[in-house]
Coordinates of C-alpha atoms and ligand atoms in Angstrom, one line a residue:
Chain H
M7 CA 2.9 0.6 17.2
G8 CA 3.4 3.3 14.6
R9 CA 5.8 5.1 16.9
Q10 CA 7.8 2.0 17.2
T11 CA 7.9 1.2 13.6
F12 CA 9.2 4.6 12.7
A13 CA 11.3 5.0 15.8
W14 CA 14.6 4.9 14.0
F15 CA 13.7 8.0 12.1
T16 CA 13.9 10.0 15.2
Q17 CA 17.1 8.4 16.4
P18 CA 20.4 9.8 15.3
P19 CA 22.0 8.0 12.4
A20 CA 23.8 4.9 13.5
V21 CA 26.9 5.8 11.5
G22 CA 28.8 9.0 11.7
D23 CA 28.4 11.6 14.4
P24 CA 26.3 14.5 13.2
R25 CA 28.2 16.9 15.4
L26 CA 31.4 16.1 13.5
S27 CA 30.1 16.7 10.0
K28 CA 27.2 19.2 10.2
A29 CA 27.3 20.2 6.6
A30 CA 27.5 16.7 5.2
G31 CA 24.7 15.5 7.5
F32 CA 22.5 18.3 6.3
L33 CA 21.1 16.4 3.4
E34 CA 20.6 13.2 5.3
R35 CA 18.9 15.1 8.1
N36 CA 16.6 16.8 5.6
V37 CA 15.6 13.4 4.2
V38 CA 15.0 12.2 7.7
A39 CA 12.9 15.3 8.4
L40 CA 10.9 14.7 5.3
A41 CA 10.3 11.1 6.4
K42 CA 9.2 12.3 9.8
T43 CA 6.7 14.7 8.2
L44 CA 5.4 11.9 6.0
D45 CA 5.0 9.7 9.0
H46 CA 3.1 12.4 10.5
A47 CA 0.8 12.7 7.5
A48 CA 0.3 9.0 7.9
R49 CA -1.0 9.7 11.3
A50 CA -3.4 12.5 10.3
D51 CA -6.3 10.0 10.2
E52 CA -5.7 9.4 13.9
T53 CA -6.1 13.0 14.9
A54 CA -9.1 13.1 12.6
R55 CA -10.8 10.5 14.7
R56 CA -10.2 12.4 18.0
R57 CA -13.0 14.3 19.7
G58 CA -12.6 17.9 19.1
L59 CA -14.3 21.0 17.8
L60 CA -13.4 20.9 14.2
Q61 CA -13.8 17.1 14.0
K62 CA -17.5 17.6 14.9
L63 CA -18.1 19.8 11.9
D64 CA -19.4 18.7 8.5
P65 CA -16.5 18.5 6.1
R66 CA -18.1 20.7 3.6
A67 CA -18.6 23.5 6.1
K68 CA -15.1 23.1 7.3
C69 CA -13.7 23.1 3.7
V70 CA -15.5 26.3 2.7
G71 CA -14.9 28.0 6.1
I72 CA -11.2 27.3 6.2
F73 CA -10.8 28.2 2.6
A74 CA -12.4 31.6 3.2
W75 CA -9.8 32.2 5.9
I76 CA -7.0 31.1 3.5
L77 CA -8.3 33.6 1.0
A78 CA -8.5 36.3 3.5
A79 CA -4.9 35.7 4.7
A80 CA -3.7 35.6 1.2
A81 CA -5.5 38.6 -0.1
T82 CA -5.0 41.1 2.8
S83 CA -2.1 43.4 2.9
R84 CA -2.4 44.0 6.6
L85 CA -0.1 42.1 8.9
A86 CA -2.5 42.4 11.8
V87 CA -5.1 40.5 9.9
V88 CA -2.7 37.7 9.0
G89 CA -1.6 37.6 12.6
T90 CA -5.2 37.4 13.9
I91 CA -6.1 34.6 11.6
F92 CA -3.0 32.8 12.6
A93 CA -3.8 33.1 16.3
L94 CA -7.4 31.9 15.6
A95 CA -6.1 28.9 13.7
V96 CA -3.8 28.0 16.6
A97 CA -6.7 28.4 19.0
L98 CA -8.9 26.1 16.8
A99 CA -6.0 23.5 16.8
V100 CA -6.0 23.5 20.6
L101 CA -9.7 23.1 20.8
S102 CA -9.5 20.2 18.2
A103 CA -6.9 18.2 20.1
V104 CA -4.4 18.8 17.3
P105 CA -0.9 18.5 18.9
V106 CA 0.4 22.1 18.3
R107 CA 4.1 21.5 19.0
T108 CA 4.5 18.3 17.1
S109 CA 2.0 18.5 14.3
L110 CA 1.9 22.2 13.6
G111 CA 5.4 22.9 14.7
R112 CA 6.6 20.6 12.0
V113 CA 4.6 22.4 9.4
W114 CA 5.9 25.7 10.6
T115 CA 9.6 24.7 10.4
G116 CA 9.0 23.3 6.9
V117 CA 7.4 26.4 5.6
L118 CA 10.0 28.6 7.3
V119 CA 12.8 26.8 5.5
F120 CA 11.2 27.0 2.1
T121 CA 9.7 30.5 2.1
G122 CA 12.4 31.8 4.4
S123 CA 14.9 31.1 1.6
I124 CA 12.7 32.9 -0.9
A125 CA 12.1 35.9 1.4
L126 CA 15.7 36.3 2.5
P127 CA 16.9 38.3 -0.5
A128 CA 14.0 40.6 -0.2
L129 CA 15.4 41.8 3.2
F130 CA 18.3 43.3 1.4
L131 CA 17.2 43.9 -2.1
T132 CA 14.0 46.0 -1.5
P133 CA 15.0 49.6 -1.7
G134 CA 14.2 51.8 1.3
A135 CA 15.5 53.1 4.6
P136 CA 18.0 50.8 6.3
V137 CA 16.9 49.5 9.8
C138 CA 20.0 47.5 10.6
R139 CA 23.3 46.3 9.1
I140 CA 24.7 42.7 8.8
P141 CA 28.1 43.1 10.4
L142 CA 30.5 41.1 8.3
L143 CA 28.7 41.3 4.9
E144 CA 28.0 45.0 5.2
W145 CA 24.5 44.6 3.8
N146 CA 21.6 46.8 4.8
V147 CA 18.3 45.3 5.9
T148 CA 15.6 47.9 4.7
A149 CA 12.4 48.6 6.4
P150 CA 10.2 47.8 3.4
G151 CA 12.3 44.7 2.9
L152 CA 11.6 43.5 6.4
L153 CA 7.9 44.2 6.0
A154 CA 7.8 42.3 2.7
A155 CA 9.7 39.3 4.1
T156 CA 7.5 39.2 7.2
R157 CA 4.4 39.4 5.1
L158 CA 5.5 36.6 2.8
V159 CA 6.5 34.3 5.6
G160 CA 3.5 35.2 7.8
R161 CA 1.1 34.5 5.0
A162 CA 2.7 31.2 4.0
E163 CA 2.7 30.1 7.6
T164 CA -0.9 31.0 8.2
T165 CA -2.3 29.4 5.0
A166 CA -0.2 26.3 5.7
T167 CA -1.5 26.1 9.3
L168 CA -5.1 26.4 8.0
A169 CA -4.6 23.7 5.4
A170 CA -2.9 21.4 8.0
L171 CA -5.9 22.0 10.3
L172 CA -8.3 20.9 7.7
V173 CA -6.3 17.8 6.8
L174 CA -5.6 16.9 10.5
T175 CA -9.2 17.0 11.6
T176 CA -10.9 15.4 8.6
P177 CA -10.5 11.7 7.6
W178 CA -8.9 11.8 4.1
T179 CA -11.7 10.1 2.2
H180 CA -14.3 12.4 3.8
L181 CA -12.3 15.4 2.7
L182 CA -12.1 14.1 -0.9
K183 CA -15.9 13.5 -0.8
A184 CA -16.5 17.0 0.4
L185 CA -14.4 18.4 -2.3
R186 CA -16.4 16.5 -4.9
T187 CA -19.7 17.7 -3.5
L188 CA -18.3 21.2 -3.7
R189 CA -17.8 20.7 -7.4
V190 CA -14.1 20.4 -7.4
P191 CA -13.3 18.5 -10.7
K192 CA -12.9 14.8 -10.6
T193 CA -9.4 14.9 -11.9
A194 CA -8.2 17.3 -9.1
V195 CA -9.8 15.0 -6.5
V196 CA -8.1 11.9 -8.1
I197 CA -4.8 13.7 -8.1
L198 CA -5.2 14.6 -4.4
G199 CA -6.2 11.1 -3.5
M200 CA -3.2 9.8 -5.4
T201 CA -0.8 12.2 -3.7
H202 CA -1.9 11.0 -0.4
R203 CA -1.3 7.3 -1.3
Y204 CA 1.9 8.3 -2.9
L205 CA 3.2 9.8 0.4
F206 CA 2.6 6.5 2.2
L207 CA 4.5 4.7 -0.5
L208 CA 7.3 7.2 -0.4
L209 CA 7.5 6.7 3.4
G210 CA 7.6 3.0 3.1
L211 CA 10.3 3.1 0.4
A212 CA 12.3 5.7 2.4
R213 CA 12.3 3.4 5.4
D214 CA 13.3 0.3 3.4
Y215 CA 16.1 2.2 1.7
F216 CA 17.6 3.7 4.9
E217 CA 17.4 0.4 6.6
A218 CA 19.0 -1.4 3.7
R219 CA 21.7 1.2 3.4
R220 CA 22.5 1.3 7.1
S221 CA 22.6 -2.4 7.3
R222 CA 25.3 -2.5 4.7
Q223 CA 27.3 0.4 6.0
V224 CA 30.4 -0.4 8.0
G225 CA 32.4 2.2 9.7
R226 CA 32.3 5.9 9.4
L227 CA 31.7 7.7 6.1
D228 CA 33.4 10.9 5.3
N229 CA 31.5 14.0 4.4
A230 CA 31.6 13.5 0.6
Q231 CA 30.5 9.9 0.9
R232 CA 27.5 10.9 3.1
R233 CA 26.5 13.6 0.7
H234 CA 26.7 11.2 -2.2
A235 CA 24.7 8.5 -0.4
A236 CA 22.0 10.9 0.5
T237 CA 21.5 12.3 -3.0
A238 CA 21.7 8.9 -4.5
T239 CA 19.0 7.6 -2.1
A240 CA 16.7 10.6 -2.9
G241 CA 17.0 10.0 -6.6
V242 CA 16.3 6.3 -6.4
L243 CA 13.3 6.9 -4.1
L244 CA 11.8 9.4 -6.5
G245 CA 12.1 7.1 -9.5
R246 CA 10.7 4.1 -7.7
S247 CA 7.8 5.8 -6.1
L248 CA 6.8 7.3 -9.5
A249 CA 6.7 3.8 -11.0
L250 CA 4.7 2.6 -8.0
S251 CA 2.2 5.4 -8.2
D252 CA 1.2 4.2 -11.6
E253 CA 0.4 0.8 -10.1
V254 CA -1.5 2.4 -7.2
F255 CA -3.8 4.1 -9.7
M256 CA -4.3 0.8 -11.5
A257 CA -5.1 -0.9 -8.2
M258 CA -7.8 1.7 -7.6
R259 CA -9.3 1.3 -11.0
A260 CA -9.2 -2.4 -10.7
R261 CA -11.7 -2.1 -7.9
G262 CA -14.0 0.1 -9.7
F263 CA -12.7 3.6 -8.9
R264 CA -13.8 6.1 -11.5
G265 CA -13.0 9.3 -9.7
E266 CA -16.0 9.5 -7.6
V267 CA -15.7 9.0 -3.8
H268 CA -18.3 6.9 -2.1
L269 CA -18.5 6.6 1.7
L270 CA -20.4 4.3 4.1
Q271 CA -21.9 7.2 6.0
D272 CA -22.7 10.4 4.3
A273 CA -22.2 13.5 6.4
R274 CA -25.3 15.5 7.4
F275 CA -25.3 19.2 7.3
R276 CA -26.8 20.4 10.5
T277 CA -27.7 23.8 12.0
R278 CA -24.4 24.0 13.9
D279 CA -22.5 23.4 10.7
G280 CA -24.3 26.3 9.1
L281 CA -23.5 28.5 12.1
A282 CA -19.9 27.5 12.1
L283 CA -19.7 28.3 8.4
A284 CA -21.3 31.7 8.9
A285 CA -18.8 32.5 11.7
F286 CA -15.8 31.5 9.5
V287 CA -17.1 33.6 6.6
A288 CA -17.8 36.6 8.9
V289 CA -14.3 36.5 10.3
A290 CA -12.8 36.3 6.7
A291 CA -15.1 39.2 5.6
L292 CA -14.0 41.4 8.6
G293 CA -10.4 40.7 7.6
L294 CA -10.9 41.9 4.1
L295 CA -12.8 45.0 5.0
Chain G
M17 CA -18.9 -23.0 -34.6
K18 CA -17.6 -22.6 -31.0
E19 CA -18.6 -25.5 -28.8
W20 CA -18.4 -23.5 -25.5
R21 CA -18.2 -19.9 -24.7
L22 CA -14.7 -18.6 -24.1
L23 CA -14.0 -16.2 -21.2
Y24 CA -10.9 -14.7 -22.6
E25 CA -9.6 -14.6 -26.2
L26 CA -6.2 -13.2 -26.7
R27 CA -5.2 -12.8 -30.4
D28 CA -1.6 -11.9 -31.4
L29 CA -1.4 -9.6 -28.4
T30 CA 1.7 -7.5 -28.1
Y31 CA 2.4 -5.2 -25.2
R32 CA 5.4 -2.9 -25.2
Y33 CA 6.9 -0.8 -22.4
P34 CA 9.1 2.0 -23.7
E35 CA 12.3 -0.1 -23.6
V36 CA 11.0 -3.7 -23.7
T37 CA 8.4 -5.8 -25.3
A38 CA 6.8 -7.5 -22.3
L39 CA 4.2 -9.6 -24.3
D40 CA 5.1 -10.7 -27.8
S41 CA 2.2 -11.9 -30.1
V42 CA 0.5 -13.9 -27.4
T43 CA -2.5 -16.0 -28.5
L44 CA -4.4 -17.7 -25.7
D45 CA -7.9 -18.9 -25.0
I46 CA -9.3 -19.2 -21.5
A47 CA -12.5 -21.0 -20.7
P48 CA -14.7 -20.2 -17.7
G49 CA -13.8 -22.2 -14.6
E50 CA -10.3 -23.0 -15.7
R51 CA -7.6 -22.9 -13.0
I52 CA -4.4 -21.7 -14.8
A53 CA -0.9 -21.3 -13.5
V54 CA 1.1 -18.8 -15.5
L55 CA 4.8 -19.7 -15.1
G56 CA 7.9 -17.9 -16.1
A57 CA 11.1 -16.4 -14.9
N58 CA 11.5 -12.9 -13.6
G59 CA 10.6 -10.4 -16.3
S60 CA 9.0 -13.0 -18.6
G61 CA 5.7 -10.9 -18.7
K62 CA 3.4 -12.6 -16.1
S63 CA 2.4 -9.4 -14.3
T64 CA 1.9 -7.6 -17.6
L65 CA -0.4 -10.4 -18.8
L66 CA -2.5 -10.2 -15.6
R67 CA -2.8 -6.4 -16.0
V68 CA -4.0 -6.9 -19.5
L69 CA -6.5 -9.5 -18.4
A70 CA -7.7 -7.1 -15.7
G71 CA -8.4 -4.4 -18.2
L72 CA -5.7 -2.1 -16.8
S73 CA -3.2 -2.2 -19.6
F74 CA -4.2 -2.3 -23.3
P75 CA -2.3 -4.1 -26.1
N76 CA -0.3 -2.1 -28.7
V77 CA -1.0 -4.8 -31.3
G78 CA -3.6 -7.5 -31.3
S79 CA -6.7 -7.8 -29.1
V80 CA -8.1 -9.2 -25.9
R81 CA -11.7 -10.1 -25.6
F82 CA -13.6 -10.8 -22.3
D83 CA -16.8 -12.7 -22.7
G84 CA -17.0 -11.6 -26.3
T85 CA -16.3 -7.9 -25.7
E86 CA -13.0 -6.4 -26.7
L87 CA -11.2 -4.8 -23.8
T88 CA -10.1 -1.3 -24.7
E89 CA -10.0 2.1 -23.0
D90 CA -13.2 2.9 -24.8
T91 CA -15.2 -0.1 -23.8
L92 CA -14.1 0.3 -20.2
A93 CA -15.0 3.9 -20.2
G94 CA -18.7 2.9 -20.6
E95 CA -20.3 2.7 -17.2
T96 CA -22.4 -0.4 -17.7
F97 CA -19.7 -2.6 -19.0
A98 CA -17.0 -1.3 -16.6
F99 CA -19.3 -2.0 -13.6
A100 CA -20.0 -5.5 -14.8
F101 CA -16.4 -6.2 -15.6
R102 CA -14.9 -4.8 -12.4
R103 CA -17.4 -6.7 -10.4
Q104 CA -16.5 -10.0 -12.1
V105 CA -12.7 -9.7 -12.5
A106 CA -10.4 -9.1 -9.5
L107 CA -6.7 -8.7 -9.5
I108 CA -4.4 -9.2 -6.5
F109 CA -1.2 -7.3 -7.1
Q110 CA 2.3 -8.7 -6.6
N111 CA 3.1 -5.8 -4.3
P112 CA 0.3 -5.5 -1.7
D113 CA 1.5 -2.0 -0.9
V114 CA 0.1 -0.6 -4.1
Q115 CA -3.2 -2.1 -3.4
L116 CA -3.9 -0.8 0.1
F117 CA -4.8 2.9 0.3
N118 CA -7.6 3.3 2.8
P119 CA -7.2 4.5 6.4
T120 CA -8.4 1.3 8.0
V121 CA -8.7 -2.4 7.0
F122 CA -12.4 -2.2 7.2
D123 CA -12.5 0.8 4.8
E124 CA -10.1 -1.0 2.5
V125 CA -12.4 -4.0 2.2
A126 CA -15.4 -1.8 1.8
F127 CA -13.8 0.2 -1.0
G128 CA -14.8 -2.0 -3.9
P129 CA -18.4 -2.5 -2.9
L130 CA -18.8 1.2 -2.3
Q131 CA -17.4 2.0 -5.8
L132 CA -19.9 -0.4 -7.2
R133 CA -22.7 1.3 -5.2
W134 CA -24.0 -1.7 -3.3
P135 CA -26.7 -1.0 -0.7
R136 CA -24.9 0.2 2.5
G137 CA -26.4 -2.5 4.8
E138 CA -25.3 -5.3 2.5
I139 CA -21.8 -3.8 2.3
V140 CA -21.2 -3.9 6.1
E141 CA -22.4 -7.5 6.2
R142 CA -20.3 -8.7 3.2
V143 CA -17.2 -6.9 4.6
Q144 CA -17.5 -8.6 7.9
L145 CA -17.9 -12.0 6.1
A146 CA -14.8 -11.4 4.0
L147 CA -12.8 -10.4 7.1
R148 CA -13.9 -13.5 8.8
Q149 CA -13.0 -15.6 5.8
M150 CA -9.5 -14.3 5.7
E151 CA -9.2 -14.5 9.5
I152 CA -8.4 -10.8 9.9
E153 CA -11.4 -9.6 11.9
H154 CA -9.1 -8.5 14.7
L155 CA -7.2 -6.1 12.3
K156 CA -10.3 -4.3 11.0
N157 CA -9.5 -0.9 12.7
R158 CA -5.8 -1.0 11.9
A159 CA -4.1 1.0 9.2
P160 CA -3.4 -1.3 6.3
H161 CA 0.0 0.3 5.5
R162 CA 1.2 -0.6 9.0
L163 CA 0.6 -4.3 8.8
S164 CA 3.1 -7.1 8.2
G165 CA 3.6 -8.4 4.7
G166 CA 1.5 -11.5 5.2
E167 CA -1.3 -9.5 6.9
K168 CA -1.3 -7.1 3.9
K169 CA -1.7 -10.0 1.5
R170 CA -4.7 -11.3 3.4
V171 CA -6.2 -7.8 3.5
S172 CA -5.8 -7.4 -0.3
L173 CA -7.4 -10.8 -0.8
A174 CA -10.3 -10.0 1.4
S175 CA -10.7 -6.7 -0.4
V176 CA -11.4 -8.5 -3.7
L177 CA -13.1 -11.6 -2.3
V178 CA -15.8 -9.3 -0.8
L179 CA -16.9 -8.7 -4.4
D180 CA -17.3 -12.4 -5.0
P181 CA -15.6 -12.1 -8.4
D182 CA -16.0 -14.8 -11.0
V183 CA -12.4 -14.4 -12.2
L184 CA -9.5 -14.2 -9.7
L185 CA -6.1 -12.9 -11.1
L186 CA -3.4 -13.6 -8.6
D187 CA 0.2 -12.3 -8.9
E188 CA 2.6 -14.4 -6.8
P189 CA 0.1 -15.0 -4.1
T190 CA 2.4 -17.0 -2.0
A191 CA 5.4 -14.8 -2.2
A192 CA 6.5 -13.2 1.2
L193 CA 4.2 -15.5 3.2
D194 CA 5.4 -17.7 6.1
P195 CA 5.0 -21.4 5.6
Q196 CA 1.7 -21.6 7.4
S197 CA 0.1 -18.7 5.6
Q198 CA 1.5 -20.1 2.4
S199 CA -0.2 -23.4 2.9
Q200 CA -3.4 -21.7 3.9
M201 CA -3.3 -19.6 0.8
I202 CA -2.7 -22.8 -1.3
D203 CA -5.5 -24.6 0.4
F204 CA -7.7 -21.6 -0.3
L205 CA -6.8 -21.8 -4.0
A206 CA -7.0 -25.6 -4.1
E207 CA -10.4 -25.7 -2.5
N208 CA -13.3 -25.8 -4.9
H209 CA -14.4 -22.2 -5.4
G210 CA -17.5 -22.9 -7.4
A211 CA -17.1 -22.0 -11.0
K212 CA -14.4 -19.4 -10.4
T213 CA -11.7 -18.9 -13.0
I214 CA -8.4 -18.6 -11.1
I215 CA -5.3 -17.4 -12.9
T216 CA -2.2 -17.5 -10.8
A217 CA 1.2 -16.1 -11.8
T218 CA 4.0 -17.8 -9.9
H219 CA 7.5 -19.3 -10.0
D220 CA 6.7 -21.7 -7.2
L221 CA 6.6 -24.9 -9.2
P222 CA 5.9 -27.3 -6.3
V223 CA 2.5 -25.8 -5.6
V224 CA 1.4 -25.7 -9.3
G225 CA -0.2 -29.1 -9.2
D226 CA -2.4 -28.0 -6.3
I227 CA -3.6 -24.8 -7.7
A228 CA -4.0 -25.4 -11.4
D229 CA -5.3 -27.7 -14.0
R230 CA -3.5 -26.0 -16.8
C231 CA 0.0 -24.4 -17.1
V232 CA 1.0 -21.7 -19.4
V233 CA 4.8 -21.1 -19.5
F234 CA 6.1 -17.7 -20.6
D235 CA 9.6 -17.0 -21.8
A236 CA 10.6 -13.5 -22.7
G237 CA 7.0 -12.5 -23.4
R238 CA 6.1 -15.4 -25.6
V239 CA 4.1 -18.5 -24.7
A240 CA 6.7 -21.3 -24.6
A241 CA 4.3 -24.1 -23.6
D242 CA 0.7 -24.7 -22.6
G243 CA -0.6 -27.9 -21.2
R244 CA -1.4 -30.0 -18.2
P245 CA 0.7 -29.4 -15.0
D246 CA 2.1 -33.0 -14.9
A247 CA 3.2 -32.8 -18.5
I248 CA 4.8 -29.4 -18.1
L249 CA 6.4 -30.1 -14.7
H250 CA 8.1 -33.2 -16.1
D251 CA 9.5 -31.5 -19.2
E252 CA 12.9 -30.7 -17.8
A253 CA 14.3 -29.3 -21.0
L254 CA 11.4 -26.8 -21.3
L255 CA 11.7 -25.7 -17.7
L256 CA 15.5 -25.2 -18.1
R257 CA 14.9 -23.2 -21.2
A258 CA 12.4 -21.0 -19.5
H259 CA 14.8 -20.5 -16.6
L260 CA 12.3 -22.2 -14.2
L261 CA 14.9 -24.8 -13.2
Y262 CA 18.5 -24.2 -12.5
R263 CA 21.5 -26.4 -12.3
H264 CA 22.3 -26.7 -8.7
R265 CA 25.7 -27.6 -7.5
H266 CA 26.0 -29.7 -4.4
R267 CA 29.4 -30.2 -2.8
H268 CA 29.0 -33.5 -0.9
A269 CA 31.3 -34.5 2.0
S270 CA 33.2 -36.7 -0.4
G271 CA 34.1 -33.6 -2.4
V272 CA 32.3 -34.8 -5.5
V273 CA 30.3 -32.1 -7.3
H274 CA 27.0 -33.2 -8.6
S275 CA 25.1 -31.2 -11.1
H276 CA 21.4 -31.8 -11.5
P277 CA 18.3 -29.8 -12.0
H278 CA 16.4 -28.5 -9.0
L279 CA 13.0 -27.1 -8.4
P280 CA 13.5 -23.6 -7.1
G281 CA 11.3 -22.4 -4.2
P282 CA 10.3 -24.3 -1.0
H283 CA 8.8 -27.8 -1.3
R284 CA 5.6 -28.5 0.3
H285 CA 5.3 -31.3 2.8
D286 CA 1.8 -32.3 3.6
Ligands
LIG30 N1 6.3 -0.2 -15.5 C1 7.2 -0.7 -16.4 N2 8.0 0.1 -17.2 C2 8.8 -0.4 -18.0 N3 9.1 -1.7 -18.2 C3 8.5 -2.6 -17.4 C4 7.5 -2.1 -16.4 N4 6.9 -3.2 -15.8 C5 7.6 -4.2 -16.3 N5 8.5 -3.9 -17.3 C6 9.3 -4.8 -18.0 O1 8.5 -5.7 -18.7 C7 9.0 -7.0 -18.7 C8 8.0 -7.9 -18.1 O2 7.7 -7.5 -16.8 P1 6.7 -8.3 -15.9 O3 6.5 -7.5 -14.6 O4 5.4 -8.6 -16.6 O5 7.4 -9.6 -15.6 P2 7.1 -10.8 -14.5 O6 7.0 -12.1 -15.3 O7 5.9 -10.4 -13.7 O8 8.4 -10.8 -13.6 P3 8.5 -11.1 -12.0 O9 8.5 -12.6 -11.9 O10 9.8 -10.5 -11.7 O11 7.4 -10.5 -11.3 C9 10.3 -6.9 -17.9 O12 11.4 -6.9 -18.8 C10 10.2 -5.6 -17.2 O13 11.5 -5.0 -17.0
LIG31 MG1 5.5 -10.0 -11.8

C-alpha cells in the first residue's frame, strides 16, 4: 500500500521531458530524491520488525556497539580500518535483512553528493606530488589530496551506513528509549523524536504540493519556469512544515509527553546482548590500536 | 458566593501571535458537563482558544483557570498537576496529521496511557476497547500516517478516548469526513457521554443543535455572542456579522436573481 501511495515519486515527472532539460530538472529531481529518502525513512519501522541479526539485539547493546564503531571509523587515520568497518557494516546489513541496494544505496548516494562536493576541492588544493591531470582544466590531482578526499568520503559513508543500520533495525520508539536509558539528555531525545515526526510531515506536505502543482500545470514548462517552481515549492514546504512541527510538539504534550519515553514492553538485556556488545567493542578497539 | 464550581474561568484573556491578536480580552465561564459549540469564521480564534483550554498556549494578558488552578507554564511543569490535567483534558487537533506520530495505530492509542504510566495490562485492555469503540480494530497494525483522512480522525479520537477524559476539546471534528462518518461522529457527540464537558469548534451550523447546549460565537478574537443554540442560530444579523452566513445568489431558470442568507456547510437529513 505504501508503495502505491508514493508510486508517483518514482515515476518521471508528468510534465517536461527530463532528457530535454537536464539542468533545469536537477532541482526537481533532487526534491523528488529527498522525498524518496523520506518515504524510505517512513518505512524504517518495517525493516525494524523483520527477523534478522541486529533486530534480535537489545537496543542498548546495539546503540553502544554501533556507536563504538562510529567512533573508531571517525578517529582512525588508516583507510584500511575504515574499509574493514564498512565491509562489516554491509555484512551486518545482509544478515539483518536490510535491503542493501535500495536502503543503503540511497544513503550512499546522498552522502556522496554532500561530502563529495566538500572533498572535491581537496583533490586539487592539497599540495603534493601530482598523480594525474584533468585534461581541459589543466588541474593537478595530488596524491595527498586523493588520500584526504578518499578518507573524508570513506569515513562519512561508513558512519552514515552504521547510523542507518541502527535506525533501520530498531523501532524508533525503542531507539529513543534506549538513548534515554543511556543517559542521553531528555532535550536531545525530544529533538530526535520531533525530527522523526517532522520528516513524515514533510513527506506528506511534499506529496500534496507536487500533486497540487502537477494537477494545475498545463503543457510544458521551460527551464527557467521549472527552476522557479522547484525552488518556490521547497521554500513553501519548509515554512509550512516548521509551523506544523510546533503543533506536533503540542499534540505530544497534550497527551502527557514530558520528554520521557515509555514502552509497553521493556527490553531485557540477555547474555547474548552482552556478548554482541563485547564483540562490537573489541572490533572498535582493534581498529584504534 | 459561587453557587456551583466552574470548570474553566477565562478573565480578560488576550493571546497574540507575532502579527495578529488571535484572542482579544475574552472572558468566559464554563461549567462542568456543558456541551459548547464555539462558532466563528476562519481565523476568528477558535483553534487558539482550544489550545489555551488545553494548557498548550498561555495568554499574554489575563488568565485562565481550570478547576480553580491557573494554567501557566509553571503550574503545568509540576508533575502532579500536569498528570491530573492531561488525564482529564483531551484535545483533538484540527489537522489529524500533527496528532499521529507513532509507528502503528495500536502504539498511537497506547501513547497517552503509557505517558501517564498506567499498569501495562490495563493499557492493552483499554486500547482494545477504544479501538473497538471507534471501529478501527482492523487498522491496529497499520501506520497512522498512511491512513485516509477519515481513518486518521478516528484514530486521533480513539487515542484520546482511551484516557476517558472528562473534558473533550474538538477542533472541527466533522471536517474532511464522508457523510456517513460525519453522522457517526455527530451521533457520538450527541449521545450522552456521562458528565463529560464537550467543547467543539466548528463552522458547521446545521449540526450545532445536535452537539451543543450552548453556543459561543467568535468574531476576530472577541466573543460576539454567547447563548442557547436556537437563539443564536436564528439571529441572522449576528451570523452575517460573524461571517457564518453568506448571501448566496441563485440564478433561477427565470433569470431572476434572489439574494438570501444561507447556512454554509452540508445540511443533515435524518
Ligand atoms: N502559528 C501561528 N502563527 C501566527 N499566527 C497564527 C498562528 N496560528 C493562527 N494564527 C493566526 O491567529 C488567528 C486565529 O487563528 P485560529 O487558528 O485560532 O483561527 P480559527 O478560528 O481556528 O480558524 P479556522 O476556522 O480557519 O480553523 C488567525 O488570524 C491566524 O492567522
Ligand atoms: Mg481552527
